[in-house]
Short mmCIF file of C-alpha atoms in Angstrom, two decimals:
data_model
loop_
_atom_site.label_atom_id
_atom_site.label_comp_id
_atom_site.label_asym_id
_atom_site.label_seq_id
_atom_site.Cartn_x
_atom_site.Cartn_y
_atom_site.Cartn_z
CA UNK A 1 27.91 12.20 27.49
CA UNK A 2 24.34 11.23 26.72
CA UNK A 3 22.74 9.97 23.59
CA UNK A 4 21.19 13.31 22.70
CA UNK A 5 24.64 14.91 22.28
CA UNK A 6 24.84 13.42 18.77
CA UNK A 7 23.17 15.57 16.11
CA UNK A 8 22.91 13.31 13.06
CA UNK A 9 21.68 16.15 10.83
CA UNK A 10 24.91 18.00 11.64
CA UNK A 11 26.91 14.92 10.64
CA UNK A 12 25.09 14.83 7.31
CA UNK A 13 25.93 18.49 6.73
CA UNK A 14 29.59 17.57 7.03
CA UNK A 15 29.58 14.48 4.77
CA UNK A 16 26.95 15.74 2.32
CA UNK A 17 23.18 16.07 2.82
CA UNK A 18 22.10 15.19 -0.71
CA UNK A 19 25.05 14.10 -2.81
CA UNK A 20 25.79 11.22 -5.14
CA UNK A 21 25.57 8.73 -2.26
CA UNK A 22 22.02 9.77 -1.34
CA UNK A 23 20.81 9.90 -4.95
CA UNK A 24 22.09 6.40 -5.80
CA UNK A 25 20.62 4.85 -2.68
CA UNK A 26 17.29 6.63 -3.06
CA UNK A 27 17.03 5.03 -6.50
CA UNK A 28 17.79 1.55 -5.10
CA UNK A 29 15.28 2.05 -2.29
CA UNK A 30 12.76 3.30 -4.84
CA UNK A 31 13.01 -0.02 -6.68
CA UNK A 32 12.10 -1.77 -3.43
CA UNK A 33 9.03 0.48 -3.10
CA UNK A 34 8.10 -0.15 -6.73
CA UNK A 35 8.03 -3.88 -6.08
CA UNK A 36 5.80 -3.56 -2.99
CA UNK A 37 2.98 -2.31 -5.25
CA UNK A 38 2.75 -5.80 -6.76
CA UNK A 39 2.26 -7.41 -3.33
CA UNK A 40 -0.32 -4.83 -2.31
CA UNK A 41 -2.51 -4.55 -5.42
CA UNK A 42 -2.08 -7.74 -7.46
CA UNK A 43 -5.36 -9.08 -6.02
CA UNK A 44 -7.26 -6.29 -7.80
CA UNK A 45 -6.63 -8.21 -11.04
CA UNK A 46 -6.19 -11.82 -9.91
CA UNK A 47 -9.61 -11.69 -8.20
CA UNK A 48 -11.33 -9.58 -10.85
CA UNK A 49 -14.78 -10.78 -11.94
CA UNK A 50 -14.91 -12.19 -15.46
CA UNK A 51 -17.41 -11.66 -18.28
CA UNK A 52 -19.57 -14.74 -18.71
CA UNK A 53 -23.17 -15.84 -19.27
CA UNK A 54 -25.20 -18.96 -18.65
CA UNK A 55 -24.66 -21.91 -20.94
CA UNK A 56 -27.95 -22.77 -22.66
CA UNK A 57 -27.51 -26.45 -23.64
CA UNK A 58 -30.65 -26.49 -25.80
CA UNK A 59 -29.28 -23.69 -27.99
CA UNK A 60 -25.49 -23.73 -27.61
CA UNK A 61 -25.33 -27.42 -28.59
CA UNK A 62 -27.06 -26.67 -31.90
CA UNK A 63 -24.22 -24.50 -33.19
CA UNK A 64 -21.37 -25.94 -35.21
CA UNK A 65 -18.84 -24.03 -33.10
CA UNK A 66 -16.62 -26.17 -30.83
CA UNK A 67 -16.68 -23.25 -28.35
CA UNK A 68 -20.08 -21.61 -27.81
CA UNK A 69 -20.50 -18.02 -29.02
CA UNK A 70 -20.78 -15.47 -26.20
CA UNK A 71 -23.41 -13.26 -27.90
CA UNK A 72 -25.44 -15.36 -30.40
CA UNK A 73 -28.53 -13.89 -32.07
CA UNK A 74 -30.96 -15.96 -29.97
CA UNK A 75 -29.47 -14.98 -26.60
CA UNK A 76 -32.06 -12.31 -25.66
CA UNK A 77 -34.74 -15.00 -25.92
CA UNK A 78 -33.00 -17.22 -23.36
CA UNK A 79 -31.37 -14.98 -20.70
CA UNK A 80 -32.31 -11.64 -19.08
CA UNK A 81 -30.32 -8.57 -20.13
CA UNK A 82 -29.18 -5.57 -18.08
CA UNK A 83 -28.89 -2.89 -20.71
CA UNK A 84 -26.76 -4.46 -23.44
CA UNK A 85 -25.13 -6.96 -21.09
CA UNK A 86 -26.51 -10.49 -20.60
CA UNK A 87 -27.09 -11.68 -17.04
CA UNK A 88 -24.17 -13.71 -15.75
CA UNK A 89 -26.03 -16.23 -13.66
CA UNK A 90 -29.71 -16.24 -14.71
CA UNK A 91 -31.49 -17.91 -17.63
CA UNK A 92 -35.17 -18.16 -18.59
CA UNK A 93 -36.98 -21.41 -17.78
CA UNK A 94 -38.81 -23.40 -20.46
CA UNK A 95 -42.53 -23.95 -20.67
CA UNK A 96 -41.99 -27.58 -21.59
CA UNK A 97 -38.98 -29.12 -19.82
CA UNK A 98 -39.08 -32.20 -22.04
CA UNK A 99 -38.55 -30.05 -25.11
CA UNK A 100 -34.79 -29.92 -25.71
CA UNK A 101 -34.96 -27.62 -28.73
CA UNK A 102 -33.93 -23.95 -28.70
CA UNK A 103 -37.49 -22.61 -28.25
CA UNK A 104 -40.30 -22.15 -25.76
CA UNK A 105 -38.58 -20.01 -23.09
CA UNK A 106 -40.67 -18.35 -20.35
CA UNK A 107 -39.39 -14.77 -20.02
CA UNK A 108 -41.39 -14.16 -16.84
CA UNK A 109 -39.51 -16.79 -14.86
CA UNK A 110 -35.73 -17.03 -14.37
CA UNK A 111 -33.50 -19.59 -12.70
CA UNK A 112 -29.82 -19.77 -11.77
CA UNK A 113 -27.39 -21.81 -13.86
CA UNK A 114 -24.13 -23.60 -13.05
CA UNK A 115 -22.48 -23.82 -16.47
CA UNK A 116 -21.11 -20.78 -18.27
CA UNK A 117 -19.86 -19.35 -21.55
CA UNK A 118 -16.97 -16.85 -21.41
CA UNK A 119 -16.05 -13.86 -23.55
CA UNK A 120 -13.49 -15.03 -26.14
CA UNK A 121 -9.92 -13.82 -25.49
CA UNK A 122 -11.05 -12.28 -22.20
CA UNK A 123 -9.08 -12.19 -19.00
CA UNK A 124 -8.64 -15.28 -16.82
CA UNK A 125 -8.77 -14.90 -13.04
CA UNK A 126 -9.29 -17.19 -10.07
CA UNK A 127 -13.03 -16.94 -10.83
CA UNK A 128 -12.82 -19.67 -13.47
CA UNK A 129 -9.84 -21.48 -11.91
CA UNK A 130 -11.61 -22.11 -8.59
CA UNK A 131 -15.28 -21.91 -9.71
CA UNK A 132 -16.12 -18.67 -7.91
CA UNK A 133 -19.19 -17.65 -9.90
CA UNK A 134 -22.22 -15.42 -9.25
CA UNK A 135 -23.32 -13.09 -6.48
CA UNK A 136 -23.44 -15.65 -3.68
CA UNK A 137 -19.72 -16.33 -4.10
CA UNK A 138 -18.69 -12.68 -4.43
CA UNK A 139 -17.31 -12.69 -0.87
CA UNK A 140 -14.69 -15.25 -1.90
CA UNK A 141 -13.20 -12.61 -4.20
CA UNK A 142 -13.40 -9.66 -1.80
CA UNK A 143 -11.99 -11.68 1.11
CA UNK A 144 -8.69 -12.08 -0.75
CA UNK A 145 -7.97 -8.36 -0.50
CA UNK A 146 -9.01 -8.27 3.13
CA UNK A 147 -6.77 -11.25 3.94
CA UNK A 148 -3.90 -9.49 2.17
CA UNK A 149 -4.35 -6.51 4.47
CA UNK A 150 -4.68 -8.72 7.55
CA UNK A 151 -1.23 -10.07 6.64
CA UNK A 152 0.11 -6.53 6.45
CA UNK A 153 -1.64 -5.67 9.72
CA UNK A 154 0.17 -8.49 11.53
CA UNK A 155 3.44 -7.74 9.74
CA UNK A 156 3.72 -4.04 10.54
CA UNK A 157 4.35 -4.12 14.32
CA UNK A 158 6.55 -7.22 14.01
CA UNK A 159 8.64 -5.75 11.19
CA UNK A 160 8.82 -2.43 13.05
CA UNK A 161 10.27 -4.15 16.11
CA UNK A 162 12.68 -6.24 13.99
CA UNK A 163 13.71 -3.18 11.99
CA UNK A 164 14.51 -1.14 15.10
CA UNK A 165 16.39 -4.09 16.61
CA UNK A 166 18.20 -5.61 13.61
CA UNK A 167 18.22 -2.80 11.07
CA UNK A 168 16.21 -1.47 8.12
CA UNK A 169 18.29 -3.24 5.48
CA UNK A 170 17.40 -6.76 6.65
CA UNK A 171 13.67 -6.04 6.58
CA UNK A 172 13.84 -4.53 3.08
CA UNK A 173 15.83 -7.29 1.40
CA UNK A 174 14.58 -10.39 3.22
CA UNK A 175 10.98 -9.16 3.09
CA UNK A 176 11.07 -8.57 -0.67
CA UNK A 177 12.71 -11.92 -1.47
CA UNK A 178 10.25 -13.92 0.65
CA UNK A 179 7.28 -11.97 -0.76
CA UNK A 180 8.46 -12.64 -4.32
CA UNK A 181 8.77 -16.35 -3.56
CA UNK A 182 5.22 -16.47 -2.20
CA UNK A 183 3.96 -14.55 -5.23
CA UNK A 184 5.46 -17.05 -7.66
CA UNK A 185 4.09 -20.00 -5.70
CA UNK A 186 0.68 -18.30 -5.62
CA UNK A 187 0.68 -18.37 -9.41
CA UNK A 188 1.04 -22.15 -9.16
CA UNK A 189 -1.83 -22.62 -6.69
CA UNK A 190 -3.85 -25.79 -7.20
CA UNK A 191 -6.85 -24.70 -5.12
CA UNK A 192 -8.50 -21.71 -3.47
CA UNK A 193 -7.16 -22.52 0.03
CA UNK A 194 -3.56 -22.62 -1.21
CA UNK A 195 -4.09 -19.30 -3.01
CA UNK A 196 -5.44 -17.67 0.16
CA UNK A 197 -2.60 -18.96 2.33
CA UNK A 198 0.08 -17.65 -0.06
CA UNK A 199 -1.74 -14.31 -0.41
CA UNK A 200 -1.55 -13.94 3.36
CA UNK A 201 2.14 -14.94 3.54
CA UNK A 202 3.05 -12.58 0.68
CA UNK A 203 1.52 -9.67 2.59
CA UNK A 204 3.05 -10.86 5.87
CA UNK A 205 6.59 -10.76 4.44
CA UNK A 206 6.19 -7.55 2.43
CA UNK A 207 4.09 -5.58 4.93
CA UNK A 208 6.99 -3.81 6.65
CA UNK A 209 9.10 -3.19 3.56
CA UNK A 210 7.45 0.09 2.60
CA UNK A 211 7.80 1.73 6.01
CA UNK A 212 11.38 0.43 6.50
CA UNK A 213 12.36 1.74 3.07
CA UNK A 214 10.70 5.08 3.68
CA UNK A 215 12.33 5.58 7.08
CA UNK A 216 15.71 4.59 5.71
CA UNK A 217 15.34 6.93 2.73
CA UNK A 218 14.40 9.93 4.88
CA UNK A 219 17.28 9.17 7.22
CA UNK A 220 19.77 9.36 4.36
CA UNK A 221 19.27 13.08 3.76
CA UNK A 222 19.45 16.30 5.73
CA UNK A 223 16.42 18.18 7.03
CA UNK A 224 15.92 20.58 4.12
CA UNK A 225 15.93 17.71 1.60
CA UNK A 226 13.45 15.42 3.38
CA UNK A 227 10.39 16.69 1.48
CA UNK A 228 12.06 16.11 -1.89
CA UNK A 229 13.38 12.68 -0.86
CA UNK A 230 9.92 11.75 0.41
CA UNK A 231 8.33 12.72 -2.91
CA UNK A 232 10.94 10.87 -4.98
CA UNK A 233 10.52 7.67 -2.97
CA UNK A 234 6.74 7.91 -3.06
CA UNK A 235 6.85 8.37 -6.83
CA UNK A 236 8.10 4.83 -7.35
CA UNK A 237 4.95 3.32 -5.86
CA UNK A 238 2.43 4.64 -8.44
CA UNK A 239 4.84 3.59 -11.20
CA UNK A 240 4.71 0.10 -9.68
CA UNK A 241 0.90 0.29 -9.59
CA UNK A 242 0.77 1.30 -13.26
CA UNK A 243 3.14 -1.56 -14.19
CA UNK A 244 0.86 -4.01 -12.38
CA UNK A 245 -2.09 -2.82 -14.50
CA UNK A 246 -0.02 -2.78 -17.69
CA UNK A 247 1.31 -6.31 -17.16
CA UNK A 248 -2.14 -7.79 -16.56
CA UNK A 249 -3.54 -5.85 -19.51
CA UNK A 250 -0.91 -7.53 -21.69
CA UNK A 251 -1.07 -11.08 -20.22
CA UNK A 252 -4.77 -11.32 -19.22
CA UNK A 253 -3.99 -14.57 -17.36
CA UNK A 254 -3.57 -14.58 -13.58
CA UNK A 255 -1.00 -17.40 -13.30
CA UNK A 256 1.43 -15.92 -15.84
CA UNK A 257 0.81 -12.49 -14.34
CA UNK A 258 1.84 -13.53 -10.80
CA UNK A 259 4.92 -15.44 -11.97
CA UNK A 260 6.27 -12.73 -14.29
CA UNK A 261 5.47 -9.95 -11.83
CA UNK A 262 7.31 -11.59 -8.93
CA UNK A 263 10.39 -12.98 -10.66
CA UNK A 264 12.30 -9.64 -10.44
CA UNK A 265 11.75 -9.63 -6.66
CA UNK A 266 14.14 -12.55 -6.26
CA UNK A 267 16.90 -10.23 -7.51
CA UNK A 268 16.81 -8.32 -4.22
CA UNK A 269 18.94 -11.09 -2.75
CA UNK A 270 21.82 -9.66 -4.83
CA UNK A 271 21.31 -6.20 -3.26
CA UNK A 272 22.56 -7.30 0.15
CA UNK A 273 26.10 -6.08 -0.61
CA UNK A 274 24.89 -2.95 -2.43
CA UNK A 275 22.32 -1.29 -0.15
CA UNK A 276 23.95 0.13 3.03
CA UNK A 277 22.46 0.13 6.51
CA UNK A 278 20.98 3.36 7.87
CA UNK A 279 23.57 5.52 9.67
CA UNK A 280 20.84 6.93 11.91
CA UNK A 281 19.87 3.41 12.96
CA UNK A 282 23.49 2.37 13.56
CA UNK A 283 24.10 5.35 15.85
CA UNK A 284 20.79 4.87 17.68
CA UNK A 285 21.63 1.16 18.08
CA UNK A 286 25.08 1.95 19.48
CA UNK A 287 26.96 0.51 16.47
CA UNK A 288 29.31 3.46 16.35
CA UNK A 289 32.21 1.73 14.59
CA UNK A 290 29.94 0.67 11.72
CA UNK A 291 28.44 4.18 11.61
CA UNK A 292 31.89 5.79 11.39
CA UNK A 293 32.82 3.44 8.53
CA UNK A 294 29.63 4.31 6.63
CA UNK A 295 30.01 8.06 7.29
CA UNK A 296 33.50 7.89 5.79
CA UNK A 297 32.01 6.06 2.80
CA UNK A 298 29.34 8.77 2.38
CA UNK A 299 32.01 11.50 2.58
CA UNK A 300 34.17 9.70 0.00
CA UNK A 301 31.35 9.24 -2.52
CA UNK A 302 30.14 12.83 -2.00
CA UNK A 303 33.70 14.22 -2.28
CA UNK A 304 33.63 15.41 1.35
CA UNK A 305 35.78 14.71 4.39
CA UNK A 306 34.90 13.65 7.93
CA UNK A 307 36.82 15.95 10.27
CA UNK A 308 39.07 14.74 13.10
CA UNK A 309 36.90 16.65 15.59
CA UNK A 310 33.81 14.72 14.48
CA UNK A 311 35.65 11.40 14.73
CA UNK A 312 36.73 12.22 18.28
CA UNK A 313 33.18 13.23 19.17
CA UNK A 314 31.83 9.92 17.82
CA UNK A 315 34.41 7.95 19.80
CA UNK A 316 33.45 9.84 22.97
CA UNK A 317 29.78 9.14 22.24
CA UNK A 318 30.58 5.45 21.80
CA UNK A 319 32.28 5.26 25.18
CA UNK A 320 29.42 7.06 26.92
CA UNK A 321 26.89 4.83 25.16
CA UNK A 322 28.74 1.66 26.20
CA UNK A 323 28.67 2.79 29.83
CA UNK A 324 24.94 3.53 29.62
CA UNK A 325 24.23 0.03 28.26
CA UNK A 326 26.34 -1.56 31.00
CA UNK A 327 24.42 0.41 33.62
CA UNK A 328 21.06 -0.77 32.24
CA UNK A 329 22.24 -4.39 32.00
CA UNK A 330 23.42 -4.28 35.62
CA UNK A 331 20.06 -2.93 36.77
CA UNK A 332 17.56 -5.27 38.45
CA UNK A 333 14.76 -3.71 36.42
CA UNK A 334 12.63 -6.01 34.27
CA UNK A 335 13.50 -3.79 31.32
CA UNK A 336 16.63 -5.18 29.75
CA UNK A 337 17.49 -2.95 26.80
CA UNK A 338 17.52 0.77 25.86
CA UNK A 339 14.79 0.26 23.23
CA UNK A 340 12.41 -0.98 25.93
CA UNK A 341 13.27 1.99 28.12
CA UNK A 342 12.55 4.41 25.26
CA UNK A 343 9.28 2.68 24.35
CA UNK A 344 8.04 2.71 27.96
CA UNK A 345 8.96 6.37 28.28
CA UNK A 346 7.06 7.20 25.09
CA UNK A 347 3.95 5.28 26.17
CA UNK A 348 4.09 7.06 29.53
CA UNK A 349 3.95 10.44 27.81
CA UNK A 350 0.38 11.73 27.46
CA UNK A 351 1.47 14.02 24.62
CA UNK A 352 3.04 11.23 22.55
CA UNK A 353 0.31 8.72 23.38
CA UNK A 354 -2.45 11.04 22.13
CA UNK A 355 -0.33 11.71 19.06
CA UNK A 356 -0.13 7.96 18.38
CA UNK A 357 -3.94 7.59 18.70
CA UNK A 358 -4.67 10.50 16.37
CA UNK A 359 -2.00 9.40 13.93
CA UNK A 360 -3.41 5.85 13.88
CA UNK A 361 -6.89 7.11 12.96
CA UNK A 362 -5.43 9.34 10.26
CA UNK A 363 -3.58 6.33 8.86
CA UNK A 364 -6.77 4.26 8.88
CA UNK A 365 -8.69 6.90 6.94
CA UNK A 366 -5.90 7.49 4.42
CA UNK A 367 -5.50 3.79 3.64
CA UNK A 368 -9.27 3.24 3.48
CA UNK A 369 -9.90 6.08 1.04
CA UNK A 370 -6.68 5.63 -0.96
CA UNK A 371 -7.11 1.89 -1.57
CA UNK A 372 -10.88 2.21 -1.90
CA UNK A 373 -10.50 4.70 -4.75
CA UNK A 374 -7.68 2.65 -6.31
CA UNK A 375 -9.71 -0.56 -6.33
CA UNK A 376 -12.81 1.21 -7.62
CA UNK A 377 -10.93 2.72 -10.59
CA UNK A 378 -12.19 -0.05 -12.88
CA UNK A 379 -15.78 1.09 -12.30
CA UNK A 380 -15.18 4.37 -14.15
CA UNK A 381 -16.65 4.40 -17.64
CA UNK A 382 -14.07 3.33 -20.21
CA UNK A 383 -11.23 0.82 -20.43
CA UNK A 384 -10.75 -0.92 -17.09
CA UNK A 385 -6.98 -1.23 -17.39
CA UNK A 386 -6.52 2.26 -18.78
CA UNK A 387 -8.54 3.72 -15.92
CA UNK A 388 -6.47 1.84 -13.33
CA UNK A 389 -3.20 3.01 -14.91
CA UNK A 390 -4.48 6.59 -15.17
CA UNK A 391 -5.58 6.61 -11.52
CA UNK A 392 -2.13 5.32 -10.58
CA UNK A 393 -0.14 7.81 -12.65
CA UNK A 394 -2.20 10.77 -11.43
CA UNK A 395 -0.35 10.29 -8.15
CA UNK A 396 2.97 11.39 -9.69
CA UNK A 397 2.07 15.07 -10.25
CA UNK A 398 0.54 14.96 -6.77
CA UNK A 399 3.95 13.99 -5.39
CA UNK A 400 5.64 16.94 -7.05
CA UNK A 401 2.96 19.25 -5.71
CA UNK A 402 3.71 17.94 -2.20
CA UNK A 403 7.16 19.55 -2.36
CA UNK A 404 5.69 22.99 -2.98
CA UNK A 405 2.86 22.57 -0.47
CA UNK A 406 5.01 21.36 2.42
CA UNK A 407 7.79 23.87 1.87
CA UNK A 408 5.25 26.70 1.77
CA UNK A 409 2.45 25.82 4.16
CA UNK A 410 3.97 23.25 6.51
CA UNK A 411 2.70 19.83 7.52
CA UNK A 412 -0.33 20.28 9.78
CA UNK A 413 -2.41 22.62 7.61
CA UNK A 414 -1.49 20.66 4.48
CA UNK A 415 -2.66 17.39 6.05
CA UNK A 416 -5.94 19.01 7.10
CA UNK A 417 -6.73 20.72 3.78
CA UNK A 418 -5.99 17.71 1.54
CA UNK A 419 -8.25 15.44 3.62
CA UNK A 420 -11.07 18.00 3.61
CA UNK A 421 -10.70 18.49 -0.16
CA UNK A 422 -10.93 14.75 -0.74
CA UNK A 423 -14.01 14.64 1.50
CA UNK A 424 -15.79 17.34 -0.50
CA UNK A 425 -14.98 15.64 -3.82
CA UNK A 426 -16.33 12.29 -2.59
CA UNK A 427 -19.59 13.92 -1.49
CA UNK A 428 -19.90 15.64 -4.88
CA UNK A 429 -19.34 12.34 -6.71
CA UNK A 430 -22.12 10.81 -4.63
CA UNK A 431 -24.73 13.31 -5.90
CA UNK A 432 -23.62 13.97 -9.51
CA UNK A 433 -25.54 11.81 -12.05
CA UNK A 434 -23.56 8.88 -13.49
CA UNK A 435 -24.32 9.95 -17.08
CA UNK A 436 -22.14 13.07 -16.57
CA UNK A 437 -19.10 11.00 -17.51
CA UNK A 438 -16.53 13.77 -17.95
CA UNK A 439 -17.40 15.41 -14.62
CA UNK A 440 -17.35 12.09 -12.76
CA UNK A 441 -13.99 11.05 -14.18
CA UNK A 442 -12.46 14.48 -13.48
CA UNK A 443 -13.67 14.61 -9.88
CA UNK A 444 -12.58 11.00 -9.32
CA UNK A 445 -9.04 11.74 -10.51
CA UNK A 446 -8.84 14.94 -8.43
CA UNK A 447 -10.05 12.99 -5.39
CA UNK A 448 -7.36 10.35 -5.93
CA UNK A 449 -4.88 13.21 -6.41
CA UNK A 450 -5.89 14.77 -3.06
CA UNK A 451 -5.73 11.56 -1.01
CA UNK A 452 -2.34 10.78 -2.55
CA UNK A 453 -0.98 14.13 -1.40
CA UNK A 454 -2.45 13.48 2.05
CA UNK A 455 -0.89 10.00 2.22
CA UNK A 456 2.59 11.24 1.24
CA UNK A 457 2.39 14.01 3.83
CA UNK A 458 1.31 11.49 6.46
CA UNK A 459 4.26 9.16 5.85
CA UNK A 460 6.81 11.93 6.24
CA UNK A 461 4.84 13.66 9.01
CA UNK A 462 4.75 10.46 11.08
CA UNK A 463 8.49 9.93 10.67
CA UNK A 464 9.14 13.52 11.83
CA UNK A 465 6.92 13.32 14.93
CA UNK A 466 8.55 10.29 16.57
CA UNK A 467 12.12 9.67 17.84
CA UNK A 468 14.80 7.74 15.94
CA UNK A 469 15.32 5.15 18.70
CA UNK A 470 11.73 3.83 18.33
CA UNK A 471 10.62 5.59 15.13
CA UNK A 472 9.88 2.45 13.13
CA UNK A 473 8.10 0.83 16.07
CA UNK A 474 5.70 3.78 16.48
CA UNK A 475 5.27 4.24 12.73
CA UNK A 476 4.57 0.51 12.57
CA UNK A 477 1.85 0.86 15.22
CA UNK A 478 0.17 3.74 13.37
CA UNK A 479 0.46 1.96 10.05
CA UNK A 480 -0.85 -1.25 11.66
CA UNK A 481 -4.06 0.50 12.70
CA UNK A 482 -4.14 2.05 9.26
CA UNK A 483 -4.52 -1.46 7.89
CA UNK A 484 -8.02 -1.59 9.36
CA UNK A 485 -8.88 0.87 6.61
CA UNK A 486 -7.25 -1.17 3.88
CA UNK A 487 -8.94 -4.33 5.22
CA UNK A 488 -12.32 -2.65 4.76
CA UNK A 489 -11.51 -1.22 1.33
CA UNK A 490 -11.74 -4.57 -0.57
CA UNK A 491 -15.26 -5.05 0.82
CA UNK A 492 -16.44 -1.87 -0.91
CA UNK A 493 -17.93 -3.83 -3.87
CA UNK A 494 -20.27 -5.57 -1.40
CA UNK A 495 -21.28 -2.19 0.08
CA UNK A 496 -22.18 -0.97 -3.42
CA UNK A 497 -24.22 -4.12 -4.15
CA UNK A 498 -26.39 -3.90 -1.03
CA UNK A 499 -26.63 -0.12 -0.42
CA UNK A 500 -26.19 1.42 -3.86
CA UNK A 501 -23.27 2.50 -6.02
CA UNK A 502 -22.87 5.85 -4.24
CA UNK A 503 -22.71 4.45 -0.69
CA UNK A 504 -18.90 3.94 -0.69
CA UNK A 505 -18.34 7.58 -1.69
CA UNK A 506 -20.44 8.83 1.22
CA UNK A 507 -18.42 6.67 3.64
CA UNK A 508 -15.15 7.90 2.10
CA UNK A 509 -16.24 11.51 2.43
CA UNK A 510 -17.42 11.26 6.05
CA UNK A 511 -14.29 9.55 7.38
CA UNK A 512 -11.95 11.91 5.49
CA UNK A 513 -13.76 14.98 6.87
CA UNK A 514 -13.36 13.86 10.51
CA UNK A 515 -9.68 13.01 10.03
CA UNK A 516 -9.05 16.38 8.38
CA UNK A 517 -10.42 18.19 11.43
CA UNK A 518 -8.41 16.04 13.87
CA UNK A 519 -5.21 16.69 11.90
CA UNK A 520 -5.19 20.20 13.40
CA UNK A 521 -4.22 18.59 16.73
CA UNK A 522 -0.85 17.41 15.37
CA UNK A 523 2.30 19.43 16.18
CA UNK A 524 3.94 21.36 13.35
CA UNK A 525 7.29 19.82 12.34
CA UNK A 526 8.14 22.20 9.49
CA UNK A 527 11.82 23.27 9.71
CA UNK A 528 12.21 21.31 12.96
CA UNK A 529 15.11 18.95 13.67
CA UNK A 530 14.15 15.28 13.31
CA UNK A 531 13.91 14.04 16.94
CA UNK A 532 16.37 11.35 17.98
CA UNK A 533 15.12 10.87 21.58
CA UNK A 534 11.71 10.69 23.29
CA UNK A 535 12.36 14.01 25.06
CA UNK A 536 13.06 15.77 21.76
CA UNK A 537 9.85 14.29 20.29
CA UNK A 538 7.83 15.55 23.27
CA UNK A 539 9.20 19.06 22.85
CA UNK A 540 7.98 19.34 19.23
CA UNK A 541 4.98 21.63 19.22
CA UNK A 542 5.55 23.06 22.67
CA UNK A 543 5.50 26.84 22.89
#
């Protein structure tokens, strides 16, 4: 008996495809996804630029206030203004430098300053904590987000390998606890270098949690419930994003924000005895006894029963699997385990290899556009925090729409159309005047809506295209290349500074258009059995 004789979807039909067991565990896994939003997007607020202006000693020292006023009446005589906002880093020089009174400023000549006055009761970020002021130091803020994504980039293939070898559960729980610990310590950073190191480690530990959780969640349910399960799991992430924005809006102080946000993550250590291991992984890993125990547990909770015939079939599969492992171990080949055999077979398949390349580019574009739009939400006219929360919550109706789209039109065409729609909206935003506030905000939200739908489709689509035995490894590779996009996204503010505010939108639109066209090369997986072996994955899309 070979490995492919086990049909895990058939087993789920017997013990319950979407019963109480699946619903409870989807909720627990959703909490893990909710927490990953804090590791991914906290830097948007901790590295946010603050509102400040130059300190004018000649004038600010003359006031009776212990703390200088941010907008005194004489300010327009001493610093340049951009609209109604005073320049952050420039002040007018004086005609007579020996005159220390608040008069005699030369408005035709400006100079940089190194002391500042802040908006009262404004937010506190690492800008003031580590003296990261003015345009020349802007890269120190944007590099934090890039370093976060480098950590995730390194984490994804490693966590994918560890997840396929040691199980999804270990990656989810250990990753979240270690990430929470790094987040709390980051809030206690004493210098910029310490902050950067902990930002990197936080991302390194949490980078594989999302994909491990997603794969485990999809593996819990039968084929006809995968779209719904995918949407439910994905819905927890935007809620986590919104909570990140809400918490910083309330606290306005980066140290308290990081500590309070990460404390709940330590509670995942208690979930070790609650969250079960994936049955699909246990069967693929040859842990048949553990899989039988968990299948009986699923049947009990769902008020079902595992038949004697199924138990006999699993025992026969176990015996055949043990013999196959012994045969491989006795071989003189340099490959020493079934996972290595499967991975080599997949990489030797032209069909799967091209699929991995295309999927990796699609991941890169989705992460680039998704995180780029998320991080640029504060630039929309209006309340910065409200805009961020709104752009996060707009993802939730997008997730419900995914269910209808995928169950009606399938995966391939849906992936193509959503990327092309996002591309068109980005190009429109690049040419519409900024004073058309309502139109800009509406198109921005629809664009975020479209890329969210595309991203959710991509996660499930990737899981359906690759085999169970190396699914997380290949998803990890695609997601790893996707991190190139999220590494570039935090640098978008620099692109806007040097090439104009509309430049990022043009880049978003161009990359999304190309990926939308290439998506037509993917195989259609709608109503297809989730492949458990490399051969089954190769056969998807064949006529």
